[in-house]
């Protein structure tokens, strides 16, 4: 049995003696480990689950839509180089009449092949069996919708399929890689209760939607190494005579795009948050170890004189750092695993995966541990190098006393209004400005983290106010299955309870500027609207110009367009015209890639005459029942969006997510604040114990003696506040930039109350840690402290 060496026994004694400071450092380090495990673990979980799901159920690489293409195109599609599998489908929006809902729900019905399973976008049957061919009353529904309505196999509900109300019996609940993330019309977050994906046999849907021997939706899976652009061009060439609307790849498929945005956010969390904790823990280790080496310089000199090698002593202090790091890694690993599993459960509510298991593989913990230990050793490097540089003969002498000189401020007499004890505190800060600034920086990081967490509430409130009250103020939106004559608006205005109605027309286009392009929808509206308004850059309602397009800031950014420039608009429906259009204005919009035109100008651009795609409605809420009944019996209406329900669902979802994130960040910020302040105060106490004890002997009270140390802490904390606000504003800006995508943009809104709340929380944490140190000052053993080493 190997005996424990003298240095290892000293290491154990040091760990016991420094347990409080070591634990404070370990907790900060644990936060860094935790964020690594959560961010990378959740990123891996989503990525690996998605890839496995896509591969196993043959998620399509290419998507295309047409008006009515013949099934005879199948042979030509199969001959496109690089196409492995394809499926020609019928897909349409429908209304649903659910027995447990007063309002109609919306859905998308997708056809199933008459024989066998789909070759692309295969279904995972969770319960029951797929509908039989020829059975007009059988349907498979997505699992989330079935759960939301407590549908069991054999239950039935009604659906309005192209104006025909059909009673459908549930034969299966299914999942599809195509609809991992689904949103209904007008929604900002998924609402499984109001939007469904339905699957019915092709021979049932074809006569219902006038698609016999035809299809309107094509999905393709490519061979490895196939050229996606070449396949897109070939598909467009085949579908163009039949109303093809430009094929697109996965990156533009809604479900896939939302998953990509979530993965990018997780990567951003690892990039921004983790370095903060690792930097703070490295800083804490630096100041603690530097002080420890300074206090033990005589012991170090003695060890060298006894024959210990420099590297042996340096390794001894490195082991101290590693031991503290291991505690932080253990705590962070446990907390990260627990929170990561909770995050996986949260994701499972938004993303319809067949399974979603938090990936806690050993290499993840090894990565987190390696990064954390490396950061800690980097922080300790200066102190360890000072051990190597110590000369045994010199180090065994007592250190030279610090040299104090009058500062410029002192010579100007600025300290006269203050007491001698307060001046002592000022003097200590001025003589160690670097350490004081580093301590303030550590505190400021805590304030900055809190501002980062709290600003999201302000931003979301502003976003809800802008989207739901300033811009889209309608109660409901209806969409027709196909564009109709404007004369239909007279009938819409006579629907029960409708007090106002404004038409709109959505036209899918490709907007180009040079080599930049985006597939998006141009929304045509009357020049002046009151229900669904276009907001200018100043967030004031604006009137659409008689010609030209109005684009959102995001569109202007991604396409490099500005007012007065000309973009090329390639219409994807009808006559598929291509025309240059001048950009009239850039407006504010936080959702999607928004492009607007005057509806008459859009009609002229498409060359198909006046048409209406849907209507925004203001409704007398006491007439909702008759209105819903009328909509359910109107064949032309394919979907209904309800603004109030969408807003409530969005608010409910976001509030819960913000609550979780704020709690997490609040905890992390308090740990940082406590760790920095407590360590700083303990180090100052150990350095100045003899000075403070001398004051006690001279007759100063415990309160007066504490004032010297606590004044320093208060000044450091106060200096940290404006620095923390600036850091928080910078972090918040990085977060909004990281979240910005073609799907949505979060505005940067920072209220004064956010800064005040962040400072109040950090000041409270600092006060708690200062009180702990104050107790140690009160318990100073004067005789022991006043003994000198001479």
Short mmCIF file of N, CA and C in Angstrom, two decimals, residues 54-55 58-64 77-87 119-121 218-235 247-251:
data_model
loop_
_atom_site.label_atom_id
_atom_site.label_comp_id
_atom_site.label_asym_id
_atom_site.label_seq_id
_atom_site.Cartn_x
_atom_site.Cartn_y
_atom_site.Cartn_z
N UNK A 54 -35.53 10.97 -40.16
CA UNK A 54 -35.57 11.28 -41.60
C UNK A 54 -35.15 10.06 -42.42
N UNK A 55 -34.07 9.43 -41.99
CA UNK A 55 -33.53 8.33 -42.79
C UNK A 55 -34.45 7.12 -42.76
N UNK A 58 -37.70 7.98 -44.64
CA UNK A 58 -37.50 8.48 -46.00
C UNK A 58 -38.07 9.89 -46.18
N UNK A 59 -37.62 10.80 -45.35
CA UNK A 59 -38.07 12.18 -45.50
C UNK A 59 -37.57 12.73 -46.82
N UNK A 60 -38.43 13.45 -47.51
CA UNK A 60 -38.12 13.93 -48.86
C UNK A 60 -37.00 14.96 -48.83
N UNK A 61 -36.25 15.00 -49.94
CA UNK A 61 -35.25 16.05 -50.15
C UNK A 61 -35.82 17.21 -50.95
N UNK A 62 -36.80 16.91 -51.81
CA UNK A 62 -37.34 17.93 -52.73
C UNK A 62 -38.87 17.92 -52.63
N UNK A 63 -39.46 19.12 -52.68
CA UNK A 63 -40.91 19.27 -52.60
C UNK A 63 -41.36 20.14 -53.78
N UNK A 64 -42.52 19.80 -54.32
CA UNK A 64 -43.04 20.59 -55.44
C UNK A 64 -44.56 20.57 -55.41
N UNK A 77 -40.63 11.57 -64.25
CA UNK A 77 -40.04 11.94 -62.94
C UNK A 77 -39.04 10.86 -62.51
N UNK A 78 -39.41 9.61 -62.71
CA UNK A 78 -38.53 8.50 -62.32
C UNK A 78 -37.22 8.52 -63.08
N UNK A 79 -37.25 9.08 -64.30
CA UNK A 79 -36.04 9.09 -65.13
C UNK A 79 -35.13 10.28 -64.85
N UNK A 80 -35.55 11.19 -63.94
CA UNK A 80 -34.67 12.32 -63.59
C UNK A 80 -33.44 11.76 -62.88
N UNK A 81 -32.24 12.08 -63.35
CA UNK A 81 -31.03 11.56 -62.69
C UNK A 81 -30.97 11.97 -61.22
N UNK A 82 -30.72 11.02 -60.36
CA UNK A 82 -30.56 11.31 -58.93
C UNK A 82 -31.80 11.05 -58.10
N UNK A 83 -32.95 10.79 -58.74
CA UNK A 83 -34.19 10.55 -57.98
C UNK A 83 -34.24 9.08 -57.55
N UNK A 84 -34.33 8.85 -56.26
CA UNK A 84 -34.39 7.48 -55.75
C UNK A 84 -35.85 7.02 -55.61
N UNK A 85 -36.65 7.84 -54.95
CA UNK A 85 -38.07 7.52 -54.77
C UNK A 85 -38.86 8.81 -54.95
N UNK A 86 -40.12 8.66 -55.30
CA UNK A 86 -40.99 9.85 -55.36
C UNK A 86 -42.43 9.43 -55.08
N UNK A 87 -43.23 10.40 -54.73
CA UNK A 87 -44.63 10.13 -54.42
C UNK A 87 -45.46 11.27 -54.99
N UNK A 119 -43.74 5.77 -50.66
CA UNK A 119 -42.30 5.57 -50.91
C UNK A 119 -41.47 6.67 -50.23
N UNK A 120 -42.06 7.81 -50.05
CA UNK A 120 -41.39 8.97 -49.45
C UNK A 120 -42.28 9.48 -48.31
N UNK A 121 -41.64 10.04 -47.27
CA UNK A 121 -42.39 10.52 -46.10
C UNK A 121 -43.30 9.43 -45.54
N UNK A 218 -45.92 16.88 -55.00
CA UNK A 218 -44.90 15.89 -55.36
C UNK A 218 -43.76 15.97 -54.34
N UNK A 219 -43.35 14.82 -53.84
CA UNK A 219 -42.20 14.76 -52.93
C UNK A 219 -41.21 13.75 -53.49
N UNK A 220 -39.93 14.09 -53.41
CA UNK A 220 -38.90 13.22 -53.99
C UNK A 220 -37.78 13.00 -52.98
N UNK A 221 -37.24 11.81 -53.00
CA UNK A 221 -36.06 11.49 -52.20
C UNK A 221 -34.92 11.21 -53.17
N UNK A 222 -33.77 11.80 -52.90
CA UNK A 222 -32.66 11.72 -53.84
C UNK A 222 -31.66 10.65 -53.45
N UNK A 223 -30.91 10.20 -54.46
CA UNK A 223 -29.81 9.26 -54.21
C UNK A 223 -28.64 10.00 -53.58
N UNK A 224 -27.79 9.31 -52.83
CA UNK A 224 -26.59 9.98 -52.28
C UNK A 224 -25.75 10.58 -53.40
N UNK A 225 -25.33 11.83 -53.22
CA UNK A 225 -24.49 12.49 -54.22
C UNK A 225 -25.26 13.14 -55.34
N UNK A 226 -26.58 13.01 -55.34
CA UNK A 226 -27.37 13.62 -56.41
C UNK A 226 -27.33 15.14 -56.32
N UNK A 227 -27.44 15.78 -57.45
CA UNK A 227 -27.43 17.25 -57.50
C UNK A 227 -28.85 17.77 -57.29
N UNK A 228 -29.08 18.40 -56.13
CA UNK A 228 -30.42 18.91 -55.84
C UNK A 228 -30.82 20.01 -56.83
N UNK A 229 -29.93 20.99 -57.13
CA UNK A 229 -30.35 22.02 -58.10
C UNK A 229 -30.76 21.43 -59.44
N UNK A 230 -30.04 20.39 -59.91
CA UNK A 230 -30.39 19.79 -61.20
C UNK A 230 -31.76 19.14 -61.13
N UNK A 231 -32.05 18.47 -60.01
CA UNK A 231 -33.36 17.83 -59.86
C UNK A 231 -34.45 18.89 -59.79
N UNK A 232 -34.20 19.98 -59.09
CA UNK A 232 -35.20 21.06 -58.99
C UNK A 232 -35.53 21.60 -60.38
N UNK A 233 -34.48 21.81 -61.18
CA UNK A 233 -34.71 22.34 -62.53
C UNK A 233 -35.51 21.35 -63.37
N UNK A 234 -35.19 20.07 -63.25
CA UNK A 234 -35.90 19.05 -64.04
C UNK A 234 -37.37 18.96 -63.63
N UNK A 235 -37.62 19.01 -62.31
CA UNK A 235 -39.00 18.95 -61.83
C UNK A 235 -39.78 20.17 -62.29
N UNK A 247 -40.14 24.02 -57.58
CA UNK A 247 -39.77 23.04 -56.56
C UNK A 247 -38.75 23.65 -55.59
N UNK A 248 -38.71 23.11 -54.38
CA UNK A 248 -37.78 23.64 -53.37
C UNK A 248 -37.22 22.50 -52.54
N UNK A 249 -36.09 22.78 -51.90
CA UNK A 249 -35.43 21.77 -51.08
C UNK A 249 -35.88 21.81 -49.63
N UNK A 250 -35.26 20.94 -48.84
CA UNK A 250 -35.64 20.82 -47.43
C UNK A 250 -35.54 22.14 -46.68
N UNK A 251 -34.52 22.94 -47.00
CA UNK A 251 -34.28 24.14 -46.21
C UNK A 251 -35.46 25.09 -46.22
#
